[in-house]
Amino acid sequence: MTDIVMEVLRAFLVGGVIFSLLKAQHVKEISQISGWRYIVAGFCLIFFGTLIDITDNFDELNRFVIIGDTEVQAFLEKVVGYLLGFLLLAIGIRKWLPKIVEHAELVQDKHNLKVQEERVKVLRATMRTVQDIVNNFLNNLQLFQLEAEDKNALEPESLVLLDSIIQDTATKLKKLGDLKSTPEKQIAGGVCIDYEAGSPQDSDFVGKYSQAK
């Protein structure tokens, strides 16, 4: 009697696993992964083995040959049900696990891309504000430059340097505002956005100043 109860309980457990697998089959990300069909087929065969295993407890079923306590029943249970079922299950898991890892990596890559896009959105919004503030400052600085030229308040070399500073700052701000990603680089004060990544280096304004002289 105890054997029957244990075998029935085992059949219910395996049946519950199959029910869960079939229910999860509606999720395309899982059911379309290679090896899924092997896993389902393997559990179905194991379930078949657990069901037919119950029948060997009833001698009156021997007349049906394929069930009861017969050699055919033993073959179906142990070879077709358990052996072939576990073999398909092993093949399915072997095919399925690498794909699960690839799927997890793909999900992580999508998450990283989304985070990167959010960072770029925040950066662009910040840079629009910074550009507005700095452009106002540069415009005032240009007015100061024009006034200094009219009054000869500064040497020509100083005016060239001032113009170079204005142009250099405006160029770097534009590059920072046009970034489509947020590459980073290490500087003395920590990590900052590498706005020069993938762009030709600007001529240093000190070099311009030296050429002007």
mmCIF file with all atom_site columns, C-alpha atoms in Angstrom:
data_model
loop_
_atom_site.group_PDB
_atom_site.id
_atom_site.type_symbol
_atom_site.label_atom_id
_atom_site.label_alt_id
_atom_site.label_comp_id
_atom_site.label_asym_id
_atom_site.label_entity_id
_atom_site.label_seq_id
_atom_site.pdbx_PDB_ins_code
_atom_site.Cartn_x
_atom_site.Cartn_y
_atom_site.Cartn_z
_atom_site.occupancy
_atom_site.B_iso_or_equiv
_atom_site.pdbx_formal_charge
_atom_site.auth_seq_id
_atom_site.auth_comp_id
_atom_site.auth_asym_id
_atom_site.auth_atom_id
_atom_site.pdbx_PDB_model_num
ATOM 1   C CA . MET A 1 1   ? 0.000  0.000   0.000   1.00 0.00 ? 1   MET A CA 1
ATOM 2   C CA . THR A 1 2   ? 2.840  2.356   0.844   1.00 0.00 ? 2   THR A CA 1
ATOM 3   C CA . ASP A 1 3   ? 4.428  1.672   -2.547  1.00 0.00 ? 3   ASP A CA 1
ATOM 4   C CA . ILE A 1 4   ? 1.223  2.597   -4.335  1.00 0.00 ? 4   ILE A CA 1
ATOM 5   C CA . VAL A 1 5   ? 0.878  5.858   -2.418  1.00 0.00 ? 5   VAL A CA 1
ATOM 6   C CA . MET A 1 6   ? 4.509  6.811   -3.129  1.00 0.00 ? 6   MET A CA 1
ATOM 7   C CA . GLU A 1 7   ? 4.216  5.954   -6.819  1.00 0.00 ? 7   GLU A CA 1
ATOM 8   C CA . VAL A 1 8   ? 0.965  7.901   -7.184  1.00 0.00 ? 8   VAL A CA 1
ATOM 9   C CA . LEU A 1 9   ? 2.520  10.876  -5.397  1.00 0.00 ? 9   LEU A CA 1
ATOM 10  C CA . ARG A 1 10  ? 5.536  10.708  -7.704  1.00 0.00 ? 10  ARG A CA 1
ATOM 11  C CA . ALA A 1 11  ? 3.254  10.634  -10.743 1.00 0.00 ? 11  ALA A CA 1
ATOM 12  C CA . PHE A 1 12  ? 1.390  13.713  -9.449  1.00 0.00 ? 12  PHE A CA 1
ATOM 13  C CA . LEU A 1 13  ? 4.655  15.590  -8.931  1.00 0.00 ? 13  LEU A CA 1
ATOM 14  C CA . VAL A 1 14  ? 5.921  14.823  -12.433 1.00 0.00 ? 14  VAL A CA 1
ATOM 15  C CA . GLY A 1 15  ? 2.501  15.684  -13.843 1.00 0.00 ? 15  GLY A CA 1
ATOM 16  C CA . GLY A 1 16  ? 2.663  19.026  -12.022 1.00 0.00 ? 16  GLY A CA 1
ATOM 17  C CA . VAL A 1 17  ? 6.042  19.728  -13.611 1.00 0.00 ? 17  VAL A CA 1
ATOM 18  C CA . ILE A 1 18  ? 4.632  18.972  -17.077 1.00 0.00 ? 18  ILE A CA 1
ATOM 19  C CA . PHE A 1 19  ? 1.640  21.224  -16.416 1.00 0.00 ? 19  PHE A CA 1
ATOM 20  C CA . SER A 1 20  ? 3.992  24.048  -15.411 1.00 0.00 ? 20  SER A CA 1
ATOM 21  C CA . LEU A 1 21  ? 6.124  23.527  -18.527 1.00 0.00 ? 21  LEU A CA 1
ATOM 22  C CA . LEU A 1 22  ? 3.098  23.582  -20.834 1.00 0.00 ? 22  LEU A CA 1
ATOM 23  C CA . LYS A 1 23  ? 1.815  26.700  -19.104 1.00 0.00 ? 23  LYS A CA 1
ATOM 24  C CA . ALA A 1 24  ? 5.194  28.386  -19.538 1.00 0.00 ? 24  ALA A CA 1
ATOM 25  C CA . GLN A 1 25  ? 5.125  27.464  -23.227 1.00 0.00 ? 25  GLN A CA 1
ATOM 26  C CA . HIS A 1 26  ? 3.064  30.594  -23.899 1.00 0.00 ? 26  HIS A CA 1
ATOM 27  C CA . VAL A 1 27  ? 6.155  32.664  -23.073 1.00 0.00 ? 27  VAL A CA 1
ATOM 28  C CA . LYS A 1 28  ? 7.934  32.853  -26.423 1.00 0.00 ? 28  LYS A CA 1
ATOM 29  C CA . GLU A 1 29  ? 11.287 33.812  -24.896 1.00 0.00 ? 29  GLU A CA 1
ATOM 30  C CA . ILE A 1 30  ? 11.345 30.441  -23.112 1.00 0.00 ? 30  ILE A CA 1
ATOM 31  C CA . SER A 1 31  ? 9.528  28.043  -25.420 1.00 0.00 ? 31  SER A CA 1
ATOM 32  C CA . GLN A 1 32  ? 11.472 29.071  -28.524 1.00 0.00 ? 32  GLN A CA 1
ATOM 33  C CA . ILE A 1 33  ? 14.846 28.415  -26.925 1.00 0.00 ? 33  ILE A CA 1
ATOM 34  C CA . SER A 1 34  ? 16.634 25.382  -28.354 1.00 0.00 ? 34  SER A CA 1
ATOM 35  C CA . GLY A 1 35  ? 16.156 22.246  -26.243 1.00 0.00 ? 35  GLY A CA 1
ATOM 36  C CA . TRP A 1 36  ? 12.744 23.163  -24.849 1.00 0.00 ? 36  TRP A CA 1
ATOM 37  C CA . ARG A 1 37  ? 10.923 20.416  -26.778 1.00 0.00 ? 37  ARG A CA 1
ATOM 38  C CA . TYR A 1 38  ? 13.429 17.812  -25.581 1.00 0.00 ? 38  TYR A CA 1
ATOM 39  C CA . ILE A 1 39  ? 12.795 18.807  -21.971 1.00 0.00 ? 39  ILE A CA 1
ATOM 40  C CA . VAL A 1 40  ? 9.005  18.622  -22.341 1.00 0.00 ? 40  VAL A CA 1
ATOM 41  C CA . ALA A 1 41  ? 9.221  15.295  -24.194 1.00 0.00 ? 41  ALA A CA 1
ATOM 42  C CA . GLY A 1 42  ? 11.596 13.919  -21.550 1.00 0.00 ? 42  GLY A CA 1
ATOM 43  C CA . PHE A 1 43  ? 9.247  14.783  -18.695 1.00 0.00 ? 43  PHE A CA 1
ATOM 44  C CA . CYS A 1 44  ? 6.296  13.311  -20.635 1.00 0.00 ? 44  CYS A CA 1
ATOM 45  C CA . LEU A 1 45  ? 8.132  9.998   -21.000 1.00 0.00 ? 45  LEU A CA 1
ATOM 46  C CA . ILE A 1 46  ? 9.089  10.044  -17.321 1.00 0.00 ? 46  ILE A CA 1
ATOM 47  C CA . PHE A 1 47  ? 5.433  10.733  -16.492 1.00 0.00 ? 47  PHE A CA 1
ATOM 48  C CA . PHE A 1 48  ? 4.471  7.769   -18.663 1.00 0.00 ? 48  PHE A CA 1
ATOM 49  C CA . GLY A 1 49  ? 6.974  5.657   -16.724 1.00 0.00 ? 49  GLY A CA 1
ATOM 50  C CA . THR A 1 50  ? 5.544  6.733   -13.358 1.00 0.00 ? 50  THR A CA 1
ATOM 51  C CA . LEU A 1 51  ? 1.987  5.945   -14.483 1.00 0.00 ? 51  LEU A CA 1
ATOM 52  C CA . ILE A 1 52  ? 2.791  2.509   -15.841 1.00 0.00 ? 52  ILE A CA 1
ATOM 53  C CA . ASP A 1 53  ? 4.880  1.813   -12.726 1.00 0.00 ? 53  ASP A CA 1
ATOM 54  C CA . ILE A 1 54  ? 1.714  2.044   -10.621 1.00 0.00 ? 54  ILE A CA 1
ATOM 55  C CA . THR A 1 55  ? 0.086  -0.813  -12.538 1.00 0.00 ? 55  THR A CA 1
ATOM 56  C CA . ASP A 1 56  ? 2.631  -3.447  -11.447 1.00 0.00 ? 56  ASP A CA 1
ATOM 57  C CA . ASN A 1 57  ? 0.998  -3.402  -8.021  1.00 0.00 ? 57  ASN A CA 1
ATOM 58  C CA . PHE A 1 58  ? -2.147 -5.003  -9.430  1.00 0.00 ? 58  PHE A CA 1
ATOM 59  C CA . ASP A 1 59  ? -1.739 -8.607  -10.576 1.00 0.00 ? 59  ASP A CA 1
ATOM 60  C CA . GLU A 1 60  ? -5.211 -8.661  -12.134 1.00 0.00 ? 60  GLU A CA 1
ATOM 61  C CA . LEU A 1 61  ? -3.895 -6.282  -14.842 1.00 0.00 ? 61  LEU A CA 1
ATOM 62  C CA . ASN A 1 62  ? -1.336 -8.816  -16.081 1.00 0.00 ? 62  ASN A CA 1
ATOM 63  C CA . ARG A 1 63  ? -3.761 -10.070 -18.737 1.00 0.00 ? 63  ARG A CA 1
ATOM 64  C CA . PHE A 1 64  ? -3.366 -6.765  -20.602 1.00 0.00 ? 64  PHE A CA 1
ATOM 65  C CA . VAL A 1 65  ? 0.373  -7.522  -21.098 1.00 0.00 ? 65  VAL A CA 1
ATOM 66  C CA . ILE A 1 66  ? 1.538  -3.913  -21.397 1.00 0.00 ? 66  ILE A CA 1
ATOM 67  C CA . ILE A 1 67  ? 0.384  -3.078  -17.875 1.00 0.00 ? 67  ILE A CA 1
ATOM 68  C CA . GLY A 1 68  ? 0.495  -5.003  -14.634 1.00 0.00 ? 68  GLY A CA 1
ATOM 69  C CA . ASP A 1 69  ? 3.518  -6.954  -13.401 1.00 0.00 ? 69  ASP A CA 1
ATOM 70  C CA . THR A 1 70  ? 4.797  -8.209  -16.797 1.00 0.00 ? 70  THR A CA 1
ATOM 71  C CA . GLU A 1 71  ? 8.058  -8.103  -18.765 1.00 0.00 ? 71  GLU A CA 1
ATOM 72  C CA . VAL A 1 72  ? 6.541  -5.811  -21.379 1.00 0.00 ? 72  VAL A CA 1
ATOM 73  C CA . GLN A 1 73  ? 5.390  -3.437  -18.647 1.00 0.00 ? 73  GLN A CA 1
ATOM 74  C CA . ALA A 1 74  ? 8.862  -3.476  -17.082 1.00 0.00 ? 74  ALA A CA 1
ATOM 75  C CA . PHE A 1 75  ? 10.444 -2.672  -20.469 1.00 0.00 ? 75  PHE A CA 1
ATOM 76  C CA . LEU A 1 76  ? 8.025  0.188   -21.116 1.00 0.00 ? 76  LEU A CA 1
ATOM 77  C CA . GLU A 1 77  ? 8.542  1.559   -17.610 1.00 0.00 ? 77  GLU A CA 1
ATOM 78  C CA . LYS A 1 78  ? 12.315 1.324   -17.313 1.00 0.00 ? 78  LYS A CA 1
ATOM 79  C CA . VAL A 1 79  ? 13.509 1.709   -20.924 1.00 0.00 ? 79  VAL A CA 1
ATOM 80  C CA . VAL A 1 80  ? 10.864 3.745   -22.736 1.00 0.00 ? 80  VAL A CA 1
ATOM 81  C CA . GLY A 1 81  ? 9.688  5.743   -19.738 1.00 0.00 ? 81  GLY A CA 1
ATOM 82  C CA . TYR A 1 82  ? 12.643 6.382   -17.457 1.00 0.00 ? 82  TYR A CA 1
ATOM 83  C CA . LEU A 1 83  ? 15.754 5.691   -19.560 1.00 0.00 ? 83  LEU A CA 1
ATOM 84  C CA . LEU A 1 84  ? 14.599 7.403   -22.751 1.00 0.00 ? 84  LEU A CA 1
ATOM 85  C CA . GLY A 1 85  ? 12.871 10.139  -20.746 1.00 0.00 ? 85  GLY A CA 1
ATOM 86  C CA . PHE A 1 86  ? 15.982 11.039  -18.753 1.00 0.00 ? 86  PHE A CA 1
ATOM 87  C CA . LEU A 1 87  ? 18.070 10.848  -21.937 1.00 0.00 ? 87  LEU A CA 1
ATOM 88  C CA . LEU A 1 88  ? 15.832 13.393  -23.694 1.00 0.00 ? 88  LEU A CA 1
ATOM 89  C CA . LEU A 1 89  ? 15.817 15.506  -20.552 1.00 0.00 ? 89  LEU A CA 1
ATOM 90  C CA . ALA A 1 90  ? 19.638 15.525  -20.451 1.00 0.00 ? 90  ALA A CA 1
ATOM 91  C CA . ILE A 1 91  ? 19.846 16.462  -24.147 1.00 0.00 ? 91  ILE A CA 1
ATOM 92  C CA . GLY A 1 92  ? 17.301 19.227  -23.661 1.00 0.00 ? 92  GLY A CA 1
ATOM 93  C CA . ILE A 1 93  ? 19.083 20.700  -20.642 1.00 0.00 ? 93  ILE A CA 1
ATOM 94  C CA . ARG A 1 94  ? 22.406 20.567  -22.478 1.00 0.00 ? 94  ARG A CA 1
ATOM 95  C CA . LYS A 1 95  ? 20.888 22.505  -25.402 1.00 0.00 ? 95  LYS A CA 1
ATOM 96  C CA . TRP A 1 96  ? 18.786 24.801  -23.227 1.00 0.00 ? 96  TRP A CA 1
ATOM 97  C CA . LEU A 1 97  ? 21.257 26.031  -20.607 1.00 0.00 ? 97  LEU A CA 1
ATOM 98  C CA . PRO A 1 98  ? 23.698 27.791  -23.013 1.00 0.00 ? 98  PRO A CA 1
ATOM 99  C CA . LYS A 1 99  ? 20.755 29.514  -24.680 1.00 0.00 ? 99  LYS A CA 1
ATOM 100 C CA . ILE A 1 100 ? 19.457 30.632  -21.294 1.00 0.00 ? 100 ILE A CA 1
ATOM 101 C CA . VAL A 1 101 ? 22.869 32.170  -20.563 1.00 0.00 ? 101 VAL A CA 1
ATOM 102 C CA . GLU A 1 102 ? 22.858 33.892  -23.968 1.00 0.00 ? 102 GLU A CA 1
ATOM 103 C CA . HIS A 1 103 ? 19.331 35.141  -23.333 1.00 0.00 ? 103 HIS A CA 1
ATOM 104 C CA . ALA A 1 104 ? 20.354 36.510  -19.927 1.00 0.00 ? 104 ALA A CA 1
ATOM 105 C CA . GLU A 1 105 ? 23.329 38.280  -21.519 1.00 0.00 ? 105 GLU A CA 1
ATOM 106 C CA . LEU A 1 106 ? 21.051 39.722  -24.209 1.00 0.00 ? 106 LEU A CA 1
ATOM 107 C CA . VAL A 1 107 ? 18.638 41.013  -21.555 1.00 0.00 ? 107 VAL A CA 1
ATOM 108 C CA . GLN A 1 108 ? 21.580 42.548  -19.680 1.00 0.00 ? 108 GLN A CA 1
ATOM 109 C CA . ASP A 1 109 ? 22.861 44.186  -22.890 1.00 0.00 ? 109 ASP A CA 1
ATOM 110 C CA . LYS A 1 110 ? 19.409 45.650  -23.545 1.00 0.00 ? 110 LYS A CA 1
ATOM 111 C CA . HIS A 1 111 ? 19.311 46.952  -19.983 1.00 0.00 ? 111 HIS A CA 1
ATOM 112 C CA . ASN A 1 112 ? 22.774 48.495  -20.343 1.00 0.00 ? 112 ASN A CA 1
ATOM 113 C CA . LEU A 1 113 ? 21.721 50.101  -23.639 1.00 0.00 ? 113 LEU A CA 1
ATOM 114 C CA . LYS A 1 114 ? 18.613 51.546  -21.999 1.00 0.00 ? 114 LYS A CA 1
ATOM 115 C CA . VAL A 1 115 ? 20.697 52.911  -19.116 1.00 0.00 ? 115 VAL A CA 1
ATOM 116 C CA . GLN A 1 116 ? 23.146 54.398  -21.642 1.00 0.00 ? 116 GLN A CA 1
ATOM 117 C CA . GLU A 1 117 ? 20.283 56.054  -23.527 1.00 0.00 ? 117 GLU A CA 1
ATOM 118 C CA . GLU A 1 118 ? 18.937 57.517  -20.284 1.00 0.00 ? 118 GLU A CA 1
ATOM 119 C CA . ARG A 1 119 ? 22.401 58.833  -19.412 1.00 0.00 ? 119 ARG A CA 1
ATOM 120 C CA . VAL A 1 120 ? 22.638 60.506  -22.829 1.00 0.00 ? 120 VAL A CA 1
ATOM 121 C CA . LYS A 1 121 ? 19.185 62.077  -22.374 1.00 0.00 ? 121 LYS A CA 1
ATOM 122 C CA . VAL A 1 122 ? 20.193 63.471  -18.978 1.00 0.00 ? 122 VAL A CA 1
ATOM 123 C CA . LEU A 1 123 ? 23.517 64.647  -20.387 1.00 0.00 ? 123 LEU A CA 1
ATOM 124 C CA . ARG A 1 124 ? 21.868 66.432  -23.291 1.00 0.00 ? 124 ARG A CA 1
ATOM 125 C CA . ALA A 1 125 ? 19.317 68.115  -21.044 1.00 0.00 ? 125 ALA A CA 1
ATOM 126 C CA . THR A 1 126 ? 22.115 69.209  -18.716 1.00 0.00 ? 126 THR A CA 1
ATOM 127 C CA . MET A 1 127 ? 24.256 70.409  -21.608 1.00 0.00 ? 127 MET A CA 1
ATOM 128 C CA . ARG A 1 128 ? 21.434 72.477  -23.078 1.00 0.00 ? 128 ARG A CA 1
ATOM 129 C CA . THR A 1 129 ? 21.256 74.314  -19.772 1.00 0.00 ? 129 THR A CA 1
ATOM 130 C CA . VAL A 1 130 ? 25.039 74.636  -19.536 1.00 0.00 ? 130 VAL A CA 1
ATOM 131 C CA . GLN A 1 131 ? 25.288 75.792  -23.156 1.00 0.00 ? 131 GLN A CA 1
ATOM 132 C CA . ASP A 1 132 ? 22.683 78.466  -22.553 1.00 0.00 ? 132 ASP A CA 1
ATOM 133 C CA . ILE A 1 133 ? 24.542 79.764  -19.496 1.00 0.00 ? 133 ILE A CA 1
ATOM 134 C CA . VAL A 1 134 ? 28.012 79.591  -21.073 1.00 0.00 ? 134 VAL A CA 1
ATOM 135 C CA . ASN A 1 135 ? 26.842 81.037  -24.399 1.00 0.00 ? 135 ASN A CA 1
ATOM 136 C CA . ASN A 1 136 ? 25.494 84.057  -22.545 1.00 0.00 ? 136 ASN A CA 1
ATOM 137 C CA . PHE A 1 137 ? 28.879 84.400  -20.893 1.00 0.00 ? 137 PHE A CA 1
ATOM 138 C CA . LEU A 1 138 ? 30.701 84.029  -24.235 1.00 0.00 ? 138 LEU A CA 1
ATOM 139 C CA . ASN A 1 139 ? 28.463 86.650  -25.828 1.00 0.00 ? 139 ASN A CA 1
ATOM 140 C CA . ASN A 1 140 ? 29.282 89.061  -23.022 1.00 0.00 ? 140 ASN A CA 1
ATOM 141 C CA . LEU A 1 141 ? 32.933 88.165  -23.414 1.00 0.00 ? 141 LEU A CA 1
ATOM 142 C CA . GLN A 1 142 ? 32.757 88.973  -27.130 1.00 0.00 ? 142 GLN A CA 1
ATOM 143 C CA . LEU A 1 143 ? 31.204 92.326  -26.313 1.00 0.00 ? 143 LEU A CA 1
ATOM 144 C CA . PHE A 1 144 ? 34.088 92.927  -23.951 1.00 0.00 ? 144 PHE A CA 1
ATOM 145 C CA . GLN A 1 145 ? 36.494 91.958  -26.746 1.00 0.00 ? 145 GLN A CA 1
ATOM 146 C CA . LEU A 1 146 ? 34.922 94.406  -29.189 1.00 0.00 ? 146 LEU A CA 1
ATOM 147 C CA . GLU A 1 147 ? 34.995 97.174  -26.607 1.00 0.00 ? 147 GLU A CA 1
ATOM 148 C CA . ALA A 1 148 ? 38.617 96.408  -25.806 1.00 0.00 ? 148 ALA A CA 1
ATOM 149 C CA . GLU A 1 149 ? 39.484 96.587  -29.532 1.00 0.00 ? 149 GLU A CA 1
ATOM 150 C CA . ASP A 1 150 ? 37.749 99.963  -29.915 1.00 0.00 ? 150 ASP A CA 1
ATOM 151 C CA . LYS A 1 151 ? 39.559 101.406 -26.902 1.00 0.00 ? 151 LYS A CA 1
ATOM 152 C CA . ASN A 1 152 ? 42.874 99.651  -27.596 1.00 0.00 ? 152 ASN A CA 1
ATOM 153 C CA . ALA A 1 153 ? 42.707 98.414  -24.012 1.00 0.00 ? 153 ALA A CA 1
ATOM 154 C CA . LEU A 1 154 ? 44.468 95.126  -24.805 1.00 0.00 ? 154 LEU A CA 1
ATOM 155 C CA . GLU A 1 155 ? 47.469 94.110  -26.870 1.00 0.00 ? 155 GLU A CA 1
ATOM 156 C CA . PRO A 1 156 ? 46.702 92.429  -30.232 1.00 0.00 ? 156 PRO A CA 1
ATOM 157 C CA . GLU A 1 157 ? 48.192 89.176  -28.950 1.00 0.00 ? 157 GLU A CA 1
ATOM 158 C CA . SER A 1 158 ? 45.856 89.276  -25.971 1.00 0.00 ? 158 SER A CA 1
ATOM 159 C CA . LEU A 1 159 ? 42.860 89.863  -28.229 1.00 0.00 ? 159 LEU A CA 1
ATOM 160 C CA . VAL A 1 160 ? 43.876 86.871  -30.373 1.00 0.00 ? 160 VAL A CA 1
ATOM 161 C CA . LEU A 1 161 ? 44.200 84.743  -27.235 1.00 0.00 ? 161 LEU A CA 1
ATOM 162 C CA . LEU A 1 162 ? 40.801 85.917  -26.005 1.00 0.00 ? 162 LEU A CA 1
ATOM 163 C CA . ASP A 1 163 ? 39.183 85.074  -29.347 1.00 0.00 ? 163 ASP A CA 1
ATOM 164 C CA . SER A 1 164 ? 40.884 81.666  -29.308 1.00 0.00 ? 164 SER A CA 1
ATOM 165 C CA . ILE A 1 165 ? 39.555 80.949  -25.822 1.00 0.00 ? 165 ILE A CA 1
ATOM 166 C CA . ILE A 1 166 ? 36.012 81.873  -26.897 1.00 0.00 ? 166 ILE A CA 1
ATOM 167 C CA . GLN A 1 167 ? 36.136 79.703  -30.032 1.00 0.00 ? 167 GLN A CA 1
ATOM 168 C CA . ASP A 1 168 ? 37.768 76.775  -28.232 1.00 0.00 ? 168 ASP A CA 1
ATOM 169 C CA . THR A 1 169 ? 35.167 76.803  -25.451 1.00 0.00 ? 169 THR A CA 1
ATOM 170 C CA . ALA A 1 170 ? 32.274 77.042  -27.928 1.00 0.00 ? 170 ALA A CA 1
ATOM 171 C CA . THR A 1 171 ? 33.656 74.100  -29.954 1.00 0.00 ? 171 THR A CA 1
ATOM 172 C CA . LYS A 1 172 ? 34.045 71.874  -26.900 1.00 0.00 ? 172 LYS A CA 1
ATOM 173 C CA . LEU A 1 173 ? 30.547 72.717  -25.695 1.00 0.00 ? 173 LEU A CA 1
ATOM 174 C CA . LYS A 1 174 ? 29.121 71.789  -29.102 1.00 0.00 ? 174 LYS A CA 1
ATOM 175 C CA . LYS A 1 175 ? 30.974 68.458  -29.079 1.00 0.00 ? 175 LYS A CA 1
ATOM 176 C CA . LEU A 1 176 ? 29.683 67.693  -25.611 1.00 0.00 ? 176 LEU A CA 1
ATOM 177 C CA . GLY A 1 177 ? 26.143 68.557  -26.613 1.00 0.00 ? 177 GLY A CA 1
ATOM 178 C CA . ASP A 1 178 ? 26.324 66.370  -29.755 1.00 0.00 ? 178 ASP A CA 1
ATOM 179 C CA . LEU A 1 179 ? 27.446 63.206  -27.950 1.00 0.00 ? 179 LEU A CA 1
ATOM 180 C CA . LYS A 1 180 ? 25.389 60.069  -28.677 1.00 0.00 ? 180 LYS A CA 1
ATOM 181 C CA . SER A 1 181 ? 27.088 58.065  -25.921 1.00 0.00 ? 181 SER A CA 1
ATOM 182 C CA . THR A 1 182 ? 28.810 58.834  -22.638 1.00 0.00 ? 182 THR A CA 1
ATOM 183 C CA . PRO A 1 183 ? 32.412 57.602  -22.901 1.00 0.00 ? 183 PRO A CA 1
ATOM 184 C CA . GLU A 1 184 ? 34.448 58.253  -19.784 1.00 0.00 ? 184 GLU A CA 1
ATOM 185 C CA . LYS A 1 185 ? 38.068 59.066  -19.084 1.00 0.00 ? 185 LYS A CA 1
ATOM 186 C CA . GLN A 1 186 ? 40.161 59.465  -15.986 1.00 0.00 ? 186 GLN A CA 1
ATOM 187 C CA . ILE A 1 187 ? 41.454 62.883  -15.051 1.00 0.00 ? 187 ILE A CA 1
ATOM 188 C CA . ALA A 1 188 ? 43.221 64.205  -11.993 1.00 0.00 ? 188 ALA A CA 1
ATOM 189 C CA . GLY A 1 189 ? 39.936 65.087  -10.294 1.00 0.00 ? 189 GLY A CA 1
ATOM 190 C CA . GLY A 1 190 ? 38.261 61.736  -11.052 1.00 0.00 ? 190 GLY A CA 1
ATOM 191 C CA . VAL A 1 191 ? 36.132 60.446  -13.950 1.00 0.00 ? 191 VAL A CA 1
ATOM 192 C CA . CYS A 1 192 ? 34.648 62.772  -16.565 1.00 0.00 ? 192 CYS A CA 1
ATOM 193 C CA . ILE A 1 193 ? 32.888 62.542  -19.935 1.00 0.00 ? 193 ILE A CA 1
ATOM 194 C CA . ASP A 1 194 ? 35.354 62.066  -22.798 1.00 0.00 ? 194 ASP A CA 1
ATOM 195 C CA . TYR A 1 195 ? 33.825 64.446  -25.339 1.00 0.00 ? 195 TYR A CA 1
ATOM 196 C CA . GLU A 1 196 ? 36.847 64.025  -27.611 1.00 0.00 ? 196 GLU A CA 1
ATOM 197 C CA . ALA A 1 197 ? 36.284 60.265  -28.064 1.00 0.00 ? 197 ALA A CA 1
ATOM 198 C CA . GLY A 1 198 ? 36.127 59.461  -31.745 1.00 0.00 ? 198 GLY A CA 1
ATOM 199 C CA . SER A 1 199 ? 36.698 63.114  -32.708 1.00 0.00 ? 199 SER A CA 1
ATOM 200 C CA . PRO A 1 200 ? 39.844 64.736  -34.056 1.00 0.00 ? 200 PRO A CA 1
ATOM 201 C CA . GLN A 1 201 ? 41.699 66.700  -31.433 1.00 0.00 ? 201 GLN A CA 1
ATOM 202 C CA . ASP A 1 202 ? 41.238 70.449  -31.437 1.00 0.00 ? 202 ASP A CA 1
ATOM 203 C CA . SER A 1 203 ? 44.262 72.621  -31.717 1.00 0.00 ? 203 SER A CA 1
ATOM 204 C CA . ASP A 1 204 ? 45.154 73.941  -28.343 1.00 0.00 ? 204 ASP A CA 1
ATOM 205 C CA . PHE A 1 205 ? 44.394 77.600  -27.991 1.00 0.00 ? 205 PHE A CA 1
ATOM 206 C CA . VAL A 1 206 ? 47.842 78.173  -26.534 1.00 0.00 ? 206 VAL A CA 1
ATOM 207 C CA . GLY A 1 207 ? 49.282 76.850  -29.807 1.00 0.00 ? 207 GLY A CA 1
ATOM 208 C CA . LYS A 1 208 ? 47.073 79.267  -31.705 1.00 0.00 ? 208 LYS A CA 1
ATOM 209 C CA . TYR A 1 209 ? 48.273 82.013  -29.462 1.00 0.00 ? 209 TYR A CA 1
ATOM 210 C CA . SER A 1 210 ? 51.882 81.081  -30.128 1.00 0.00 ? 210 SER A CA 1
ATOM 211 C CA . GLN A 1 211 ? 51.276 81.062  -33.887 1.00 0.00 ? 211 GLN A CA 1
ATOM 212 C CA . ALA A 1 212 ? 49.601 84.462  -33.665 1.00 0.00 ? 212 ALA A CA 1
ATOM 213 C CA . LYS A 1 213 ? 52.657 85.838  -31.977 1.00 0.00 ? 213 LYS A CA 1
#
